[in-house]
Short mmCIF file of C-alpha atoms in Angstrom, two decimals:
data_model
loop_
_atom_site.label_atom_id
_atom_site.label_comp_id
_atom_site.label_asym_id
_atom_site.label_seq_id
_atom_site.Cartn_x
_atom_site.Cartn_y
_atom_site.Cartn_z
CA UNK A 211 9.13 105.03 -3.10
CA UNK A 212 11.17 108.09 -1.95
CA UNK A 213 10.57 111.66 -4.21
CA UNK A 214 13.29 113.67 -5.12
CA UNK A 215 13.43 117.60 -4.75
CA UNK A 216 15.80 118.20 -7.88
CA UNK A 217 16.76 121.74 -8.56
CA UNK A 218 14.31 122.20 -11.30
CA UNK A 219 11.41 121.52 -9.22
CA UNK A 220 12.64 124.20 -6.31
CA UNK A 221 12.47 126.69 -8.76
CA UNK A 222 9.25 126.25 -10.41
CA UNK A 223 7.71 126.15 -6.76
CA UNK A 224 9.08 129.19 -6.26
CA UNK A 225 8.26 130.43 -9.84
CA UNK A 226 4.14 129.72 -8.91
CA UNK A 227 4.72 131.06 -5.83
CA UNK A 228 5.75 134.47 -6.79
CA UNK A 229 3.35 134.22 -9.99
CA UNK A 230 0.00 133.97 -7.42
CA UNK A 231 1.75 136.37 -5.12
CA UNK A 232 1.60 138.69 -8.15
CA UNK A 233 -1.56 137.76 -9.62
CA UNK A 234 -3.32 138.21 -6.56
CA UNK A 235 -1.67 141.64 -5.74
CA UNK A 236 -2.41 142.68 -9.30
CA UNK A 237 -5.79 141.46 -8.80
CA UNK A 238 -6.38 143.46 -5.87
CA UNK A 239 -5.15 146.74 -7.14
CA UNK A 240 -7.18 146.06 -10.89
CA UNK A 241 -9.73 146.32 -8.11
CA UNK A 242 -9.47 149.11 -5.83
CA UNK A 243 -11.31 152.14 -6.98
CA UNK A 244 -9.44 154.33 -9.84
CA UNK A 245 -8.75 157.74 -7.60
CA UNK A 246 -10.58 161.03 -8.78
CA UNK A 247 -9.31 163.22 -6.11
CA UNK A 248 -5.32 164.68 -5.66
CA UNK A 249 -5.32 164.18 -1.79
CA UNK A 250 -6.52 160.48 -2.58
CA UNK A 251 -4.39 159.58 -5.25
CA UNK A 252 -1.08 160.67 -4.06
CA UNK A 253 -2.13 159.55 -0.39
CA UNK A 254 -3.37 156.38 -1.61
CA UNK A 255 -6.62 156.09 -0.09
CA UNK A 256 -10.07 154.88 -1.18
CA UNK A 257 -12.28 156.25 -2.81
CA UNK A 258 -15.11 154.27 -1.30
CA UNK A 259 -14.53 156.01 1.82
CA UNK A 260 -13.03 159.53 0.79
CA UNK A 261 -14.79 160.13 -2.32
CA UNK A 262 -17.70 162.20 -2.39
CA UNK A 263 -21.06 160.94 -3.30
CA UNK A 264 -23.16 163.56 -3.95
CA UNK A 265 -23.61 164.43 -7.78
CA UNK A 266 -21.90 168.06 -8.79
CA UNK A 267 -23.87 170.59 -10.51
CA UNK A 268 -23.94 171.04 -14.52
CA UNK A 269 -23.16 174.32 -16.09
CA UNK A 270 -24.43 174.99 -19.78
CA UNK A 271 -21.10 174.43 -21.95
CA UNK A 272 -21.55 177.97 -23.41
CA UNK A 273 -21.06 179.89 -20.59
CA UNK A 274 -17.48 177.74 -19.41
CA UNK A 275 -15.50 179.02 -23.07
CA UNK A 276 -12.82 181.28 -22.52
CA UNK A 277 -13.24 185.16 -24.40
CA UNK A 278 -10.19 185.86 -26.27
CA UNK A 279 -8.49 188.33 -25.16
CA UNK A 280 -9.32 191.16 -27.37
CA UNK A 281 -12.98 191.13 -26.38
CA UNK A 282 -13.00 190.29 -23.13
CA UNK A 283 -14.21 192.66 -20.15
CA UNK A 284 -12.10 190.75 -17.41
CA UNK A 285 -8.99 189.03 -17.63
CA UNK A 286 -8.14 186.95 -14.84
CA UNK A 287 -4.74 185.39 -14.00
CA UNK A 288 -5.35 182.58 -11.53
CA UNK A 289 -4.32 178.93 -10.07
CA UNK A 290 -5.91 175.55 -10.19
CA UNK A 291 -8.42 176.79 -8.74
CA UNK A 292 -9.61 179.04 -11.95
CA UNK A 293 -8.52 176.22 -14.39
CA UNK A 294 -12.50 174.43 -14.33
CA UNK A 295 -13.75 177.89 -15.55
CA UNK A 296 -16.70 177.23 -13.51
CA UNK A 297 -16.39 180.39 -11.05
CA UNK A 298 -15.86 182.36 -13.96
CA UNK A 299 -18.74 180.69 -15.65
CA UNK A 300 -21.46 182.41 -13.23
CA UNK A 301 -19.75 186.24 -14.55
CA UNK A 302 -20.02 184.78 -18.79
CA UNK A 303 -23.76 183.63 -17.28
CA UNK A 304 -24.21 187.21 -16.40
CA UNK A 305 -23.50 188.22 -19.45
CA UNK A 306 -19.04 189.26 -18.71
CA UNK A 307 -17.10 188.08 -21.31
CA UNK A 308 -13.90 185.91 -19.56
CA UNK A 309 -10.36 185.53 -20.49
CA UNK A 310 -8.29 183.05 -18.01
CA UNK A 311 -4.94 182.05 -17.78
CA UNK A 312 -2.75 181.35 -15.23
CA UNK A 313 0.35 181.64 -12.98
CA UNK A 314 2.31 179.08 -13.82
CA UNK A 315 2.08 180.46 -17.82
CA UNK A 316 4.36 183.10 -16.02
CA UNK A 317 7.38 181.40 -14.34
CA UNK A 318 4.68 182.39 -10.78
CA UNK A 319 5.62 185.84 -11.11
CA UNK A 320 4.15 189.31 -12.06
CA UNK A 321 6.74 191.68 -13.73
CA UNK A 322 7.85 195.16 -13.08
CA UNK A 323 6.04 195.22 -16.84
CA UNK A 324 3.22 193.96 -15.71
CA UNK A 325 0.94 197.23 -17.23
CA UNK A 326 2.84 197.33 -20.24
CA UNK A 327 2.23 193.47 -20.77
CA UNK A 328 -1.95 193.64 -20.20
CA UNK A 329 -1.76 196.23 -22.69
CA UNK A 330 0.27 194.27 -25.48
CA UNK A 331 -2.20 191.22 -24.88
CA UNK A 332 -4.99 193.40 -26.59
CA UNK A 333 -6.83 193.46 -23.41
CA UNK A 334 -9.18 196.36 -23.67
CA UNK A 335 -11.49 195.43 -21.07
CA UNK A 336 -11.82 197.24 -17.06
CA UNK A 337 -11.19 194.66 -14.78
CA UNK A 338 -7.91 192.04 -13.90
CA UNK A 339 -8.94 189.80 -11.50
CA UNK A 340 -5.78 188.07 -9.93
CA UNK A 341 -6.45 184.91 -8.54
CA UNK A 342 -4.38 182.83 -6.40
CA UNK A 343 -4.65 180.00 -3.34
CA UNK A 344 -3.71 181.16 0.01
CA UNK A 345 -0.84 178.49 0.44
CA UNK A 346 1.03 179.99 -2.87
CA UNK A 347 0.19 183.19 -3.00
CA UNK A 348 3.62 184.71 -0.63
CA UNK A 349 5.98 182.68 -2.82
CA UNK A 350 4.10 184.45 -6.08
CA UNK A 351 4.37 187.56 -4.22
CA UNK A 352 8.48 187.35 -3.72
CA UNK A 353 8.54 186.19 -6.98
CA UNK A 354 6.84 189.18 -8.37
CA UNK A 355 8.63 191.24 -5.56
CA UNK A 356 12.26 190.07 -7.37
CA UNK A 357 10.92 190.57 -11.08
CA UNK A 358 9.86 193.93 -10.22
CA UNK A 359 12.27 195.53 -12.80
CA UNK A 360 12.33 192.77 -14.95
CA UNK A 361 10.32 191.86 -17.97
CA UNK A 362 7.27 188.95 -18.51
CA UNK A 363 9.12 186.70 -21.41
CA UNK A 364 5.89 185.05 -22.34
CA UNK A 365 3.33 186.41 -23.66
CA UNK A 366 -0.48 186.55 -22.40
CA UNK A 367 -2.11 183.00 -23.42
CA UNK A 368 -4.95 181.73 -23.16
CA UNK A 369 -7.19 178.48 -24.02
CA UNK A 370 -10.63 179.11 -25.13
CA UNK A 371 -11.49 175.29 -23.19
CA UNK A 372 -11.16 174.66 -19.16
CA UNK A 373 -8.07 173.36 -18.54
CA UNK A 374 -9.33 171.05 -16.01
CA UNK A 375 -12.28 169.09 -16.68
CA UNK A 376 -14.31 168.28 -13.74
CA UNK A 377 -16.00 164.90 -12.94
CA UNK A 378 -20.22 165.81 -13.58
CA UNK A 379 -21.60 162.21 -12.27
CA UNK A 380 -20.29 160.38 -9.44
CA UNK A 381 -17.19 158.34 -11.01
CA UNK A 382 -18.35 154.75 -11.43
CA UNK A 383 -16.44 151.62 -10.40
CA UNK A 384 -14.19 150.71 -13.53
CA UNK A 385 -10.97 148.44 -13.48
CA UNK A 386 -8.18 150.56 -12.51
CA UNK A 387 -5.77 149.48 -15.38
CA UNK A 388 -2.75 151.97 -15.17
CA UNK A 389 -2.19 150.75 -11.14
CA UNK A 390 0.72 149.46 -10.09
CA UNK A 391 0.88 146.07 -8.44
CA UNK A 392 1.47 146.88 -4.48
CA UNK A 393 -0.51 150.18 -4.96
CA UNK A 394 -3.69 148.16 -4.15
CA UNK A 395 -2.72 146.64 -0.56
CA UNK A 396 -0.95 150.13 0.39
CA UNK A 397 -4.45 151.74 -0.68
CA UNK A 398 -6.24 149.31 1.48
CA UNK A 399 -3.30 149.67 4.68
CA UNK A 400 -3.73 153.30 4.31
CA UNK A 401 -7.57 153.35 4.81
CA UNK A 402 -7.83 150.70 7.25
CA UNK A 403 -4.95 153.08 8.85
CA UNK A 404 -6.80 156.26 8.39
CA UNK A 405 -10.33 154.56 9.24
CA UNK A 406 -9.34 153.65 12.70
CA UNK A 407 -6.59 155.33 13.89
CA UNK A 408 -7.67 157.94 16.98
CA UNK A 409 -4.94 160.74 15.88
CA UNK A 410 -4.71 162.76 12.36
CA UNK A 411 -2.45 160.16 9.94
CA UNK A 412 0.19 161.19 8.26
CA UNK A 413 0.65 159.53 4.73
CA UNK A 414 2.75 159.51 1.43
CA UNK A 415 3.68 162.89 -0.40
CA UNK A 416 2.19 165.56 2.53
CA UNK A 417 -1.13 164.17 2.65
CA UNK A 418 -2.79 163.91 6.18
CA UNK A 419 -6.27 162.41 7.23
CA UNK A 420 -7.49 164.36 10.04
CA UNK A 421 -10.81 164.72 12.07
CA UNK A 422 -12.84 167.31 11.19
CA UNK A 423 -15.35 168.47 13.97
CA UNK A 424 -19.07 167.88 12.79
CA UNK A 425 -17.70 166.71 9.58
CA UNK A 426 -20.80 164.91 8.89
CA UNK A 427 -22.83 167.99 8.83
CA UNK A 428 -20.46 169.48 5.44
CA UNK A 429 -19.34 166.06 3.66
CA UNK A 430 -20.99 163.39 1.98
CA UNK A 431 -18.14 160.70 1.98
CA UNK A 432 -18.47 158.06 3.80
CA UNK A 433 -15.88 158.79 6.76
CA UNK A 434 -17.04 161.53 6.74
CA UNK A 435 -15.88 163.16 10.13
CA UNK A 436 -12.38 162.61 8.96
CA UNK A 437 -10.97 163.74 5.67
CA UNK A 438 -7.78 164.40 3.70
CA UNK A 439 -5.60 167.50 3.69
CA UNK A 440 -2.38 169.04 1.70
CA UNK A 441 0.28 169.33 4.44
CA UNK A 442 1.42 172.17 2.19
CA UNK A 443 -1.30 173.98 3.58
CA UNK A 444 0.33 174.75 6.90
CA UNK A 445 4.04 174.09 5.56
CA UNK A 446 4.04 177.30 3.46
CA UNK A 447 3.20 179.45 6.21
CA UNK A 448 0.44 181.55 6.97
CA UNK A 449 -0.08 184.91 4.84
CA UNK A 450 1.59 187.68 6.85
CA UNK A 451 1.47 191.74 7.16
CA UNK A 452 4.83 191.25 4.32
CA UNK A 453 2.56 189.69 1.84
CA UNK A 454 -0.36 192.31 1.95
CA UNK A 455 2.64 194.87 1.74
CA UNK A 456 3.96 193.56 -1.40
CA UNK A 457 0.56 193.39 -2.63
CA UNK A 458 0.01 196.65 -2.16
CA UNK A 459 2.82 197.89 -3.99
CA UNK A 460 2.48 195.82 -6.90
CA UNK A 461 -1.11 197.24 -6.84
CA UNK A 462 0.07 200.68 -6.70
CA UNK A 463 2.99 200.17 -9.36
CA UNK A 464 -0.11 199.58 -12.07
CA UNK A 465 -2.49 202.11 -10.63
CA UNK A 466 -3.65 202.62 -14.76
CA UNK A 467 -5.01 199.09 -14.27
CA UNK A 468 -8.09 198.30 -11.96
CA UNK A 469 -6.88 195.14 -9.70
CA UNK A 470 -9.23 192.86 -7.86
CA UNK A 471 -7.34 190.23 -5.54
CA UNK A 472 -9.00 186.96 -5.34
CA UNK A 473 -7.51 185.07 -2.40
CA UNK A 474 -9.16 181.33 -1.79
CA UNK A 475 -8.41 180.16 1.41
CA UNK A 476 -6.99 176.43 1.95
CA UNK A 477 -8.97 174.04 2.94
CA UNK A 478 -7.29 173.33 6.11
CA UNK A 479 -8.11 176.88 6.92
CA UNK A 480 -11.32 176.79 6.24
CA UNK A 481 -12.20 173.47 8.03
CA UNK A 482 -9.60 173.25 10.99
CA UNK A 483 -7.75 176.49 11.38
CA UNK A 484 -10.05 179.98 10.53
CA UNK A 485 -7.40 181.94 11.99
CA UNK A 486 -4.04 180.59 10.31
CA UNK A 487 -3.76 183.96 8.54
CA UNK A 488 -5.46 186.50 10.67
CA UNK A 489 -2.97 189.27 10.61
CA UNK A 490 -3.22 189.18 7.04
CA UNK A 491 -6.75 188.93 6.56
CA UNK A 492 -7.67 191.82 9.01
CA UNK A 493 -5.19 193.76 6.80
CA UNK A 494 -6.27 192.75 3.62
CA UNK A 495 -9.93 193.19 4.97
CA UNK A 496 -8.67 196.77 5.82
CA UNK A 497 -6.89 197.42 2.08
CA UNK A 498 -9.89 196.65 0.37
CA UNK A 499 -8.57 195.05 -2.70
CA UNK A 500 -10.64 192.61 -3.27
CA UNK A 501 -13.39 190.43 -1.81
CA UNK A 502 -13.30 189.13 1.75
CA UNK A 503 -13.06 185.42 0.51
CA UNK A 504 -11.94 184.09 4.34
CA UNK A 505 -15.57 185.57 5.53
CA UNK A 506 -17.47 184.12 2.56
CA UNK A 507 -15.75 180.73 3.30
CA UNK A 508 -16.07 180.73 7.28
CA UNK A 509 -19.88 181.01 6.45
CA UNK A 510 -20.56 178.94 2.97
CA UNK A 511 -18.64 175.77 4.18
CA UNK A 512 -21.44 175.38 6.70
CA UNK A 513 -24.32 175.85 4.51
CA UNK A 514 -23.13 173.97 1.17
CA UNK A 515 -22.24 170.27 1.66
CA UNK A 516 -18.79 169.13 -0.11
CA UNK A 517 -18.29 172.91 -0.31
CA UNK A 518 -14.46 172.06 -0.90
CA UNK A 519 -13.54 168.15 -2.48
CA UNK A 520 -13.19 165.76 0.32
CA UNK A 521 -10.73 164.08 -1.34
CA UNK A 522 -9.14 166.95 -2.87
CA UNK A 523 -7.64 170.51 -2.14
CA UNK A 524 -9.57 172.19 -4.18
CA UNK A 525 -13.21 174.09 -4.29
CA UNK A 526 -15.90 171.28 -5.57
CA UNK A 527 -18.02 172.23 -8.18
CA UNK A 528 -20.75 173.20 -5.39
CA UNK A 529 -18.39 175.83 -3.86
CA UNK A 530 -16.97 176.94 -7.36
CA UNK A 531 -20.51 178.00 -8.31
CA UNK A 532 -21.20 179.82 -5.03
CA UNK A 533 -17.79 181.35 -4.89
CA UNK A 534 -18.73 182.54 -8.84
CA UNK A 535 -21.81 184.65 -7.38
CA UNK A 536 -19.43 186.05 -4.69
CA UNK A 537 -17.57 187.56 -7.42
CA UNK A 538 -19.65 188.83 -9.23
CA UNK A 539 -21.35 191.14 -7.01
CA UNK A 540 -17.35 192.06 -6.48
CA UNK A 541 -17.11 192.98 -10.60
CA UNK A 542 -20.12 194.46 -10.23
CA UNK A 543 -19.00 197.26 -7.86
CA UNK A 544 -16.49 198.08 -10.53
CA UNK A 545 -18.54 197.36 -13.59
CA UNK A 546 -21.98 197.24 -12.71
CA UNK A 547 -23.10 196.31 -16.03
CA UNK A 548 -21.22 194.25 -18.65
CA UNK A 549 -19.99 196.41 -21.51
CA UNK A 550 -21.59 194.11 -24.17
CA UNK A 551 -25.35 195.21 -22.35
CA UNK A 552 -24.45 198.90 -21.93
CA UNK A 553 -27.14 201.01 -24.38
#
């Protein structure tokens, strides 16, 4: 007895073909790890091997809410890297009262009105504390540079709560829901990629892994001699002479106001190239406006494990918290006690 292949019966072969295809992709993304980092997610890479595994420290919810404005003793206009409030949370521990807000609030510019504005926010405090990540900070500086005799259209805002809140445990394994279906095997190619190839790896959206020398010593992931970076670190350009220039006029243009610049190196700085901005650094060093952050960094990265994310850009908790009591001896050479403790 001889089977026929009718039409019908091609198609629904290749109808439960395509449907296990799918279920099993599906399957295998619902199961890869849900990503907590930004260098893991938009890489796609796993956080079993680039996530880090020891537990952050806890700060005391009272000391991470934002002062309004009015009251506060320091305003600080910052980045990403000011949007956990944890930094700031070591000054508010030390009794400082804290307003943040941040850059992009402001189209990434400071105005010509830039005094004027500070006062109409009600800010009656003796410290601005300008914050900003060395990879952005000479765009924000042109930017400012071009709005020099312009006006801020928005007005000072600020949230009382972080605007980023951090992971405080380890993130747990949990079906990863939201995935789409191929993002699963291209997480899994891109590890097995990064895991063994013998030269940095470039991946999706300017994210490479690259070998970091004695990376065991500062990281708790589990590849932990190799680790993520933003190729926007080195894309932007290092920080030049022309940046600490236009900082220095924009700090002279509000002389009424006392200015502290709070420049946070990138990570790839920090970890593979120390000297990517040296010119500016020596200069900036030289200027004294504001804490040596490159020094602070050369020396804490060795001596704090996960000091920055290894699966992210950004300062971990760990370095936030050390980078918070680097600041505040900086306030406290121009406010050496917080106005609220004054007799």
């Amino acid at each position: 007895m001889t089977t026929t292949t009718t039409p019908a019966k091609v198609w629904l072969r290749f109808f439960l073909f395509g449907y296990f295809v799918l279920m099993a992709l599906w399957i295998i993304s619902l199961t890869s790890p849900v990503p907590y980092g930004d260098l893991t997610r938009i890489g796609r890479l796993s956080e079993r091997e680039f996530g880090w595994r020891d537990p952050p420290p806890k700060v005391d919810p009272v000391y991470l809410a934002s002062t309004p404005i009015e009251q506060a003793d320091v305003m600080v206009v910052g980045d990403s890297f000011s949007m956990t409030h944890r930094w700031q949370s070591v000054l508010a521990k030390a009794g400082y009262r804290v307003s943040t807000s941040y850059w992009g609030q402001y189209g990434e510019s400071l105005c010509g009105d830039f005094s004027q504005w500070v006062h109409d926010s009600g800010f009656k405090g003796k410290l601005v504390i300008i914050e900003s990540v060395e990879r952005l900070l000479d765009m924000r500086m042109r930017y400012s540079e071009r709005c020099k005799d312009g006006k801020t259209i928005f007005p000072y805002s600020a949230k009382a709560e972080p605007l980023i809140e951090p992971d405080e445990t380890v993130p747990a394994f949990a079906p990863n829901w939201e995935v789409q279906y191929m993002t699963g095997v291209v997480t899994y190619y891109h590890t097995w990629k990064a895991k063994n190839s013998p030269v940095d790896t470039y991946f999706d959206r300017d994210t490479w892994v690259r070998k970091v020398p004695d990376g065991c010593k500062f990281f708790s992931h589990r590849q932990c001699d190799r680790m993520p970076f933003f190729q926007e670190d080195e894309d932007n350009g290092p920080l030049t002479s022309d940046t600490l220039a236009r900082m220095k006029t924009f700090t002279q243009a509000h002389s009424t106001l006392p200015i502290l610049w709070m420049v946070v190196p990138n990570k790839t700085t920090v970890y593979l190239k120390p000297d990517f901005s040296k010119d500016f650094e020596s200069g900036f060093r030289d200027a004294k406006l504001g804490p040596d952050l490159y020094a602070f960094t050369r020396e804490k990265h060795t001596q704090i494990r996960d000091f920055y994310f290894s699966n992210d850009t950004h300062m971990s908790m760990h370095g936030q918290l050390a980078l918070g009591e680097r600041m505040l001896a900086a306030v406290r050479e121009v406010m050496p006690t917080p106005p609220s403790k004054s007799p």
